[in-house]
Short mmCIF file of C-alpha atoms and ligand atoms in Angstrom, two decimals:
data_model
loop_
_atom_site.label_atom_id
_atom_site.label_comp_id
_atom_site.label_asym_id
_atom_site.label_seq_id
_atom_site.Cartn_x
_atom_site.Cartn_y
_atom_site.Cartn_z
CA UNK A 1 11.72 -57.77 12.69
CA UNK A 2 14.82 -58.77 14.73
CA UNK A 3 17.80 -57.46 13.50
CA UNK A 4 20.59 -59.55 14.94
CA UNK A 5 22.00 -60.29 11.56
CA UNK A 6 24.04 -56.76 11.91
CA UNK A 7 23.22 -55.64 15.88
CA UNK A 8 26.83 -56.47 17.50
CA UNK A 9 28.55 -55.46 20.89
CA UNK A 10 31.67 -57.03 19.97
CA UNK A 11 34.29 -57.59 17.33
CA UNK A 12 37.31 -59.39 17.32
CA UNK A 13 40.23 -58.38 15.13
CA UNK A 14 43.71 -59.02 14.96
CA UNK A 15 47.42 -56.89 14.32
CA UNK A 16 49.19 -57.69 10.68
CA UNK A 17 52.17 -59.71 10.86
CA UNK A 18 54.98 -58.08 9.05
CA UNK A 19 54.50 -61.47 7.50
CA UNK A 20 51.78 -60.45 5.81
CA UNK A 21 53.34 -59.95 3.26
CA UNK A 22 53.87 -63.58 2.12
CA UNK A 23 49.44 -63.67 2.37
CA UNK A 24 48.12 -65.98 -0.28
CA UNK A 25 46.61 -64.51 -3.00
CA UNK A 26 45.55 -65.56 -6.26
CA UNK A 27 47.46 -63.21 -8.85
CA UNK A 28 50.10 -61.57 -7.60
CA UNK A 29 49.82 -57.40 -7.90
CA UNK A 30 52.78 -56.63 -5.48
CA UNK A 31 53.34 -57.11 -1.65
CA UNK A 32 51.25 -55.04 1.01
CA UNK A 33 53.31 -52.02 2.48
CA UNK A 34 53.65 -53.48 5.61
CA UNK A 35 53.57 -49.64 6.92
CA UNK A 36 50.50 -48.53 5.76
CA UNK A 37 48.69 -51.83 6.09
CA UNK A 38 49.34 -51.52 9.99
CA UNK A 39 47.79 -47.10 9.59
CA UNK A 40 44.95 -49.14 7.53
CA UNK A 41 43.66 -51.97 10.23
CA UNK A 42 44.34 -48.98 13.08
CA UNK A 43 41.55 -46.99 10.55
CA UNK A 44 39.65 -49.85 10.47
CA UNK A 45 39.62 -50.68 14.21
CA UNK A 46 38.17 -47.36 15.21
CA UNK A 47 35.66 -47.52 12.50
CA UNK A 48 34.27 -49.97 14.18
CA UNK A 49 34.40 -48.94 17.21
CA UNK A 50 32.91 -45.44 15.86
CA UNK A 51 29.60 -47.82 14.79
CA UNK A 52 29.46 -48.66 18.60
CA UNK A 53 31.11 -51.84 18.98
CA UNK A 54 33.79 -53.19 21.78
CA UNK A 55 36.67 -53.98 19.57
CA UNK A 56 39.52 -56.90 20.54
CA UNK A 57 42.71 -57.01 19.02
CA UNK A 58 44.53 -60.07 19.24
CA UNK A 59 48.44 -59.80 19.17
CA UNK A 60 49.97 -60.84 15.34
CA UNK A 61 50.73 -64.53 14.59
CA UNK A 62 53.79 -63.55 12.62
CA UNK A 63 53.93 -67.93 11.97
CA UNK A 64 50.23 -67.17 10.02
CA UNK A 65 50.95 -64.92 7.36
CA UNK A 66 47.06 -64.52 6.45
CA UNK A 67 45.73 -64.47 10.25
CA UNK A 68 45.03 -60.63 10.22
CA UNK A 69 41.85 -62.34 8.36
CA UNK A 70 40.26 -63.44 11.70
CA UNK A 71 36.59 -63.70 9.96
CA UNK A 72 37.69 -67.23 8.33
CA UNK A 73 38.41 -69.12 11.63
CA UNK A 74 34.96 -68.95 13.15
CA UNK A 75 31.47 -68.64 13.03
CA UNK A 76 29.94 -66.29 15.77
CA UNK A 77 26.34 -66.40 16.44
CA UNK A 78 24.12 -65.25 19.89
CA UNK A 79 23.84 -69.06 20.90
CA UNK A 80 27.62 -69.70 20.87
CA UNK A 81 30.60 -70.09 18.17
CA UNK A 82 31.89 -72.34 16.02
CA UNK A 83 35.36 -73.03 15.32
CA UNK A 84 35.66 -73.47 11.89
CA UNK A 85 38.01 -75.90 9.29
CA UNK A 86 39.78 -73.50 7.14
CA UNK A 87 40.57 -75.10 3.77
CA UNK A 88 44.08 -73.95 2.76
CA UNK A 89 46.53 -75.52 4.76
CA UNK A 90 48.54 -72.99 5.61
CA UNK A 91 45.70 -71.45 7.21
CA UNK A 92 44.79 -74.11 9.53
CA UNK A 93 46.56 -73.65 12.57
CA UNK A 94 45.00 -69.99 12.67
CA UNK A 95 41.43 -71.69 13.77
CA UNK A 96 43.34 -73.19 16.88
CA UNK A 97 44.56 -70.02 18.15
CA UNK A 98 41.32 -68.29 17.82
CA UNK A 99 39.16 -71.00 20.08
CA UNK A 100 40.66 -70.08 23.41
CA UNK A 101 39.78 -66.47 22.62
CA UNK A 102 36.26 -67.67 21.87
CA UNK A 103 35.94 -69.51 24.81
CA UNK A 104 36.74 -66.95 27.21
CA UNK A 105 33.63 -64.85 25.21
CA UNK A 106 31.67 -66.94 25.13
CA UNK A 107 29.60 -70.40 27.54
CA UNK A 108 28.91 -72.56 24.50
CA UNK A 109 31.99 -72.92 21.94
CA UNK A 110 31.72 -76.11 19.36
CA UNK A 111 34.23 -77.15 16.90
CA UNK A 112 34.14 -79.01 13.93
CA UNK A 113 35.21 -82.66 14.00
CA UNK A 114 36.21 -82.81 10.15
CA UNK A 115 37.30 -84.17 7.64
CA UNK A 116 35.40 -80.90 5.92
CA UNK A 117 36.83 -77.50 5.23
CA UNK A 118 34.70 -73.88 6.00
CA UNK A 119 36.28 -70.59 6.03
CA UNK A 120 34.33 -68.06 7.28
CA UNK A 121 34.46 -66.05 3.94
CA UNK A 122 32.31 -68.23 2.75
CA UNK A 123 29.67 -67.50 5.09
CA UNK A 124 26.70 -64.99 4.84
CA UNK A 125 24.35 -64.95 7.73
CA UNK A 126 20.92 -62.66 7.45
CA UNK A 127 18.25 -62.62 9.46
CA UNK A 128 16.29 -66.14 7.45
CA UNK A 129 19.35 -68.46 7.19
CA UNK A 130 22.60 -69.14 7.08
CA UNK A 131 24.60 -69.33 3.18
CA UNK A 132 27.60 -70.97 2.79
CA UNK A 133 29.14 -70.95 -0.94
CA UNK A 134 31.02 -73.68 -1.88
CA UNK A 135 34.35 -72.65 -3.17
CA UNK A 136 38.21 -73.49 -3.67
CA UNK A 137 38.41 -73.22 0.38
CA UNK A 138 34.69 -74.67 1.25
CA UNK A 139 33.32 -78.13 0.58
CA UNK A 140 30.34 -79.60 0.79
CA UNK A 141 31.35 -82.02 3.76
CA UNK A 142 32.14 -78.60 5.75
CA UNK A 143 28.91 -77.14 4.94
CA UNK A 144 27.27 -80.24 6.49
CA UNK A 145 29.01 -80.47 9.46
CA UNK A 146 28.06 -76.94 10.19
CA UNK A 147 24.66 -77.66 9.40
CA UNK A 148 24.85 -80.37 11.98
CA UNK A 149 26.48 -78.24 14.76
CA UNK A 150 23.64 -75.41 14.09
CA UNK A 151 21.04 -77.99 14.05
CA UNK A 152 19.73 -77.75 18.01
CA UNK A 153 20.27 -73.78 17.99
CA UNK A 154 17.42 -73.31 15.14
CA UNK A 155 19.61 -72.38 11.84
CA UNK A 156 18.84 -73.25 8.46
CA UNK A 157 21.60 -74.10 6.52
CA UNK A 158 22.12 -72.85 3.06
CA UNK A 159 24.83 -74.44 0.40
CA UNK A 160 24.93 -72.09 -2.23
CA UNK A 161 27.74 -71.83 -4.89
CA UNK A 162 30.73 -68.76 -4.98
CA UNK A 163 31.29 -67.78 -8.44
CA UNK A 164 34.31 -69.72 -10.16
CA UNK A 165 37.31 -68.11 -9.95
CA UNK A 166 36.54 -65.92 -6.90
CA UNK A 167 37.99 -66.85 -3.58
CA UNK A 168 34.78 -66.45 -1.29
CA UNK A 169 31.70 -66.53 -1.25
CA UNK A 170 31.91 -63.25 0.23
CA UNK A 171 33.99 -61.76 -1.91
CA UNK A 172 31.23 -61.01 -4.16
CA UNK A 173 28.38 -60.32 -1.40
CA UNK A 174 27.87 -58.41 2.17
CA UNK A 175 24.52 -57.72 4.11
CA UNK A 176 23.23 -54.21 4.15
CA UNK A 177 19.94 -55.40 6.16
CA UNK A 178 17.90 -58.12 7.14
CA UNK A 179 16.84 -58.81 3.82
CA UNK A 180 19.13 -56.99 1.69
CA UNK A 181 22.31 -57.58 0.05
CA UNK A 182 24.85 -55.73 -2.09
CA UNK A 183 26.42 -58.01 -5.10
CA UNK A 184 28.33 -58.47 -7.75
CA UNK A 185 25.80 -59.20 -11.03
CA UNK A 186 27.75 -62.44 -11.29
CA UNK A 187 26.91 -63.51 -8.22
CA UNK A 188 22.97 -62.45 -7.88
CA UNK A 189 22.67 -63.91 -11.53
CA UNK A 190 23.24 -67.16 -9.80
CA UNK A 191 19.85 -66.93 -8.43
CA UNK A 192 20.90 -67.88 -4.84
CA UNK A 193 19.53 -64.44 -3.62
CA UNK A 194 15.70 -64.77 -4.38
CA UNK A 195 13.55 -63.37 -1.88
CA UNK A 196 16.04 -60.91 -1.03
CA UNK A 197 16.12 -57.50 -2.03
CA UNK A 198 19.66 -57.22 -3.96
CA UNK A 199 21.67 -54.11 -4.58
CA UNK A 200 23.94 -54.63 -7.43
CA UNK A 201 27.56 -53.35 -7.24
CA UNK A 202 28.87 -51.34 -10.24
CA UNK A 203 30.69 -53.22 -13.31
CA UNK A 204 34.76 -52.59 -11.86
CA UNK A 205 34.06 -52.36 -8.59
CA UNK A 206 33.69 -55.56 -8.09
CA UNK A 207 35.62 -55.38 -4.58
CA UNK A 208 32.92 -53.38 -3.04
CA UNK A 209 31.05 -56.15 -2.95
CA UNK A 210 32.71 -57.11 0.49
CA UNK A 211 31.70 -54.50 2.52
CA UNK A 212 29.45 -54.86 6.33
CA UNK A 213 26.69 -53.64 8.13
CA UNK A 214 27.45 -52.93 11.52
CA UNK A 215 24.55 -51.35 13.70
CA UNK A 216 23.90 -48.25 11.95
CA UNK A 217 26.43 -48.08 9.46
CA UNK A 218 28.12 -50.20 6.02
CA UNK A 219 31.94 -50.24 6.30
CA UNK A 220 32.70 -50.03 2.48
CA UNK A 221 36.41 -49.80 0.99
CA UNK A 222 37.05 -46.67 -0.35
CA UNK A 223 37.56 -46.40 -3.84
CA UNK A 224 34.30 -47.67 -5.25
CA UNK A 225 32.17 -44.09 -5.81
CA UNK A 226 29.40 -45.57 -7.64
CA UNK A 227 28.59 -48.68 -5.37
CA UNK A 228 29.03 -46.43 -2.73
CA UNK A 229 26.30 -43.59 -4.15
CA UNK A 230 24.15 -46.56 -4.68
CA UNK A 231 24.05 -47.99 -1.20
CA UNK A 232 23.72 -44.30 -0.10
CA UNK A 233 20.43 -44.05 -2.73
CA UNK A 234 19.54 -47.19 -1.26
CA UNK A 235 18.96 -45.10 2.40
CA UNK A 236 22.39 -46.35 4.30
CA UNK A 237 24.88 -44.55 5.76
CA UNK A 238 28.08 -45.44 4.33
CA UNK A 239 31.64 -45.08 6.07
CA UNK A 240 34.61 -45.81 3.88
CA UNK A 241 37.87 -47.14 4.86
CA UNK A 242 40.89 -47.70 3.21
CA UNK A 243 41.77 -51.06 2.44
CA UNK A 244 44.11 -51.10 -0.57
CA UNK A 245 47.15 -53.12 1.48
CA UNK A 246 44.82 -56.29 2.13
CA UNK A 247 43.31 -55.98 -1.56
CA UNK A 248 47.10 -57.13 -2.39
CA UNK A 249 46.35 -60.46 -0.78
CA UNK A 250 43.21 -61.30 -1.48
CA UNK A 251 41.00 -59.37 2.13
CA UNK A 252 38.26 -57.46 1.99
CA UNK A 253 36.91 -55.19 5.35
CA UNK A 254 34.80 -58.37 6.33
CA UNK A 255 38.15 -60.98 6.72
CA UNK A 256 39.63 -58.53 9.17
CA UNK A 257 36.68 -59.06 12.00
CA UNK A 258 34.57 -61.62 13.87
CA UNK A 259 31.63 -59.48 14.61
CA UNK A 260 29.08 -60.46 17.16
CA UNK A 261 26.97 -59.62 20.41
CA UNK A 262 26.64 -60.91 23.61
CA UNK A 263 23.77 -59.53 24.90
C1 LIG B 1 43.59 -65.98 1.84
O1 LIG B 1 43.80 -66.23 0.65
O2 LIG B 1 43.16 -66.82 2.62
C2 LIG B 1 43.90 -64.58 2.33
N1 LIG B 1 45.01 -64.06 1.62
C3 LIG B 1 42.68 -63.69 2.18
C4 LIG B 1 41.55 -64.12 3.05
C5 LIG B 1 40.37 -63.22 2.91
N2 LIG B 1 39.34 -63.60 3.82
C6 LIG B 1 38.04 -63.45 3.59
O3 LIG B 1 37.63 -63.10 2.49
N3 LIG B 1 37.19 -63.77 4.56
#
């Protein structure tokens, strides 16, 4: 079976603005310590690195408080990218600073004409098909016209639905292989996984959920012992990083990386 749902060469990531700490985020716990946020992506950039990838790290946008969150700007795939149509506003611009990035990656780089919104959180590609939950930041019309870029590269298109209340799809779900996928019971419950092989998270660790396979190893935020010891039992190797600063506003270890290959 291939396994190009989680084989990567490359990752792109991106430097906090001190601006961070104005990030959206949907209750309000405190500001990121714009300190150890900075120790925290450095942690995070040589943990990927350590699972074998070539890591890029884009300069801050200090103008986008939220662009440390690279994953939400575009869809990377083997064929090409996609430029996506982020769906808060103050987000936008972020998209149009990651294309020329893109380009010089990769031959084939396709944007999104509109008038639909896709954030990249809301995106779960295994090795079958492509999901894309519906949420506050993803709408239907965006889901289509990524369908309809993907069509002549052989991608099925899923619209599935992220949980009410929770601000991506992958918030709640990561890929641990090909066919299996650690989630929050609220999620799976929704049915959308069947035919996959699901790994529940623990009740209160609901943040664990957002966690990634890369190569040989799942990045999972630290914190979470019981997920963790069940992706473990599961028969992965787990590496945990610290992610408590982007927790504050909203990011999980998947929204701080575009992670693909090139080869
Ligand atoms: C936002 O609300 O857009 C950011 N504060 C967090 C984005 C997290 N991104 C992701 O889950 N892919």
């Amino acid at each position: 079976m291939s396994e190009r749902s989680f084989r990567f060469t490359h990752a792109i990531t991106r430097r906090p603005p001190i601006s961070a700490v104005h990030g959206l985020r949907a209750k309000d716990v405190g500001n990121p310590d714009s300190d150890l946020l900075m120790r925290h992506h450095n942690a995070y950039v040589l943990a990927l690195r350590q699972a074998g990838v070539e890591v890029s790290v884009l300069d801050a946008l200090e103008e986008f408080p939220d662009s440390l969150f690279v994953e939400d700007t575009a869809l990377c795939l083997r064929e090409g990218a996609v430029v996506l149509r982020p769906g808060a506003p103050s987000r936008f611009g972020e998209s149009m600073a990651m294309a020329p990035h893109l380009r010089a990656l990769y031959s084939e780089v396709r944007e999104l004409a509109g008038p639909g919104f896709i954030e990249g959180g809301d995106i779960l590609t295994t090795e079958s098909e492509i999901l894309v939950g519906r949420s506050e930041r993803t709408n239907s019309e965006g889901i289509a016209e990524l369908r309809d870029a993907l069509a002549d590269w052989g991608y099925t298109v899923r619209e599935v639905v992220t949980p009410p209340g929770v601000l991506h799809f992958k918030s709640d779900c990561s890929l641990l292989d090909g066919s299996t996928v650690l989630s929050t019971p609220r999620l799976s419950a929704s049915g959308c996984f069947e035919g996959y092989t699901v790994v529940d998270v623990a009740e209160g660790e609901e943040p664990a959920a957002n966690s990634i396979r890369v190569n040989d190893v799942v990045l999972m935020p630290s914190g979470f012992p019981v997920t963790a010891q069940r992706v473990r039992s599961a028969g992965f190797v787990v590496i945990e990083v610290e992610n408590s600063e982007c927790q504050k506003i909203d990011g999980g270890v998947s929204c701080l990386s575009l992670r693909f290959s090139l080869s």
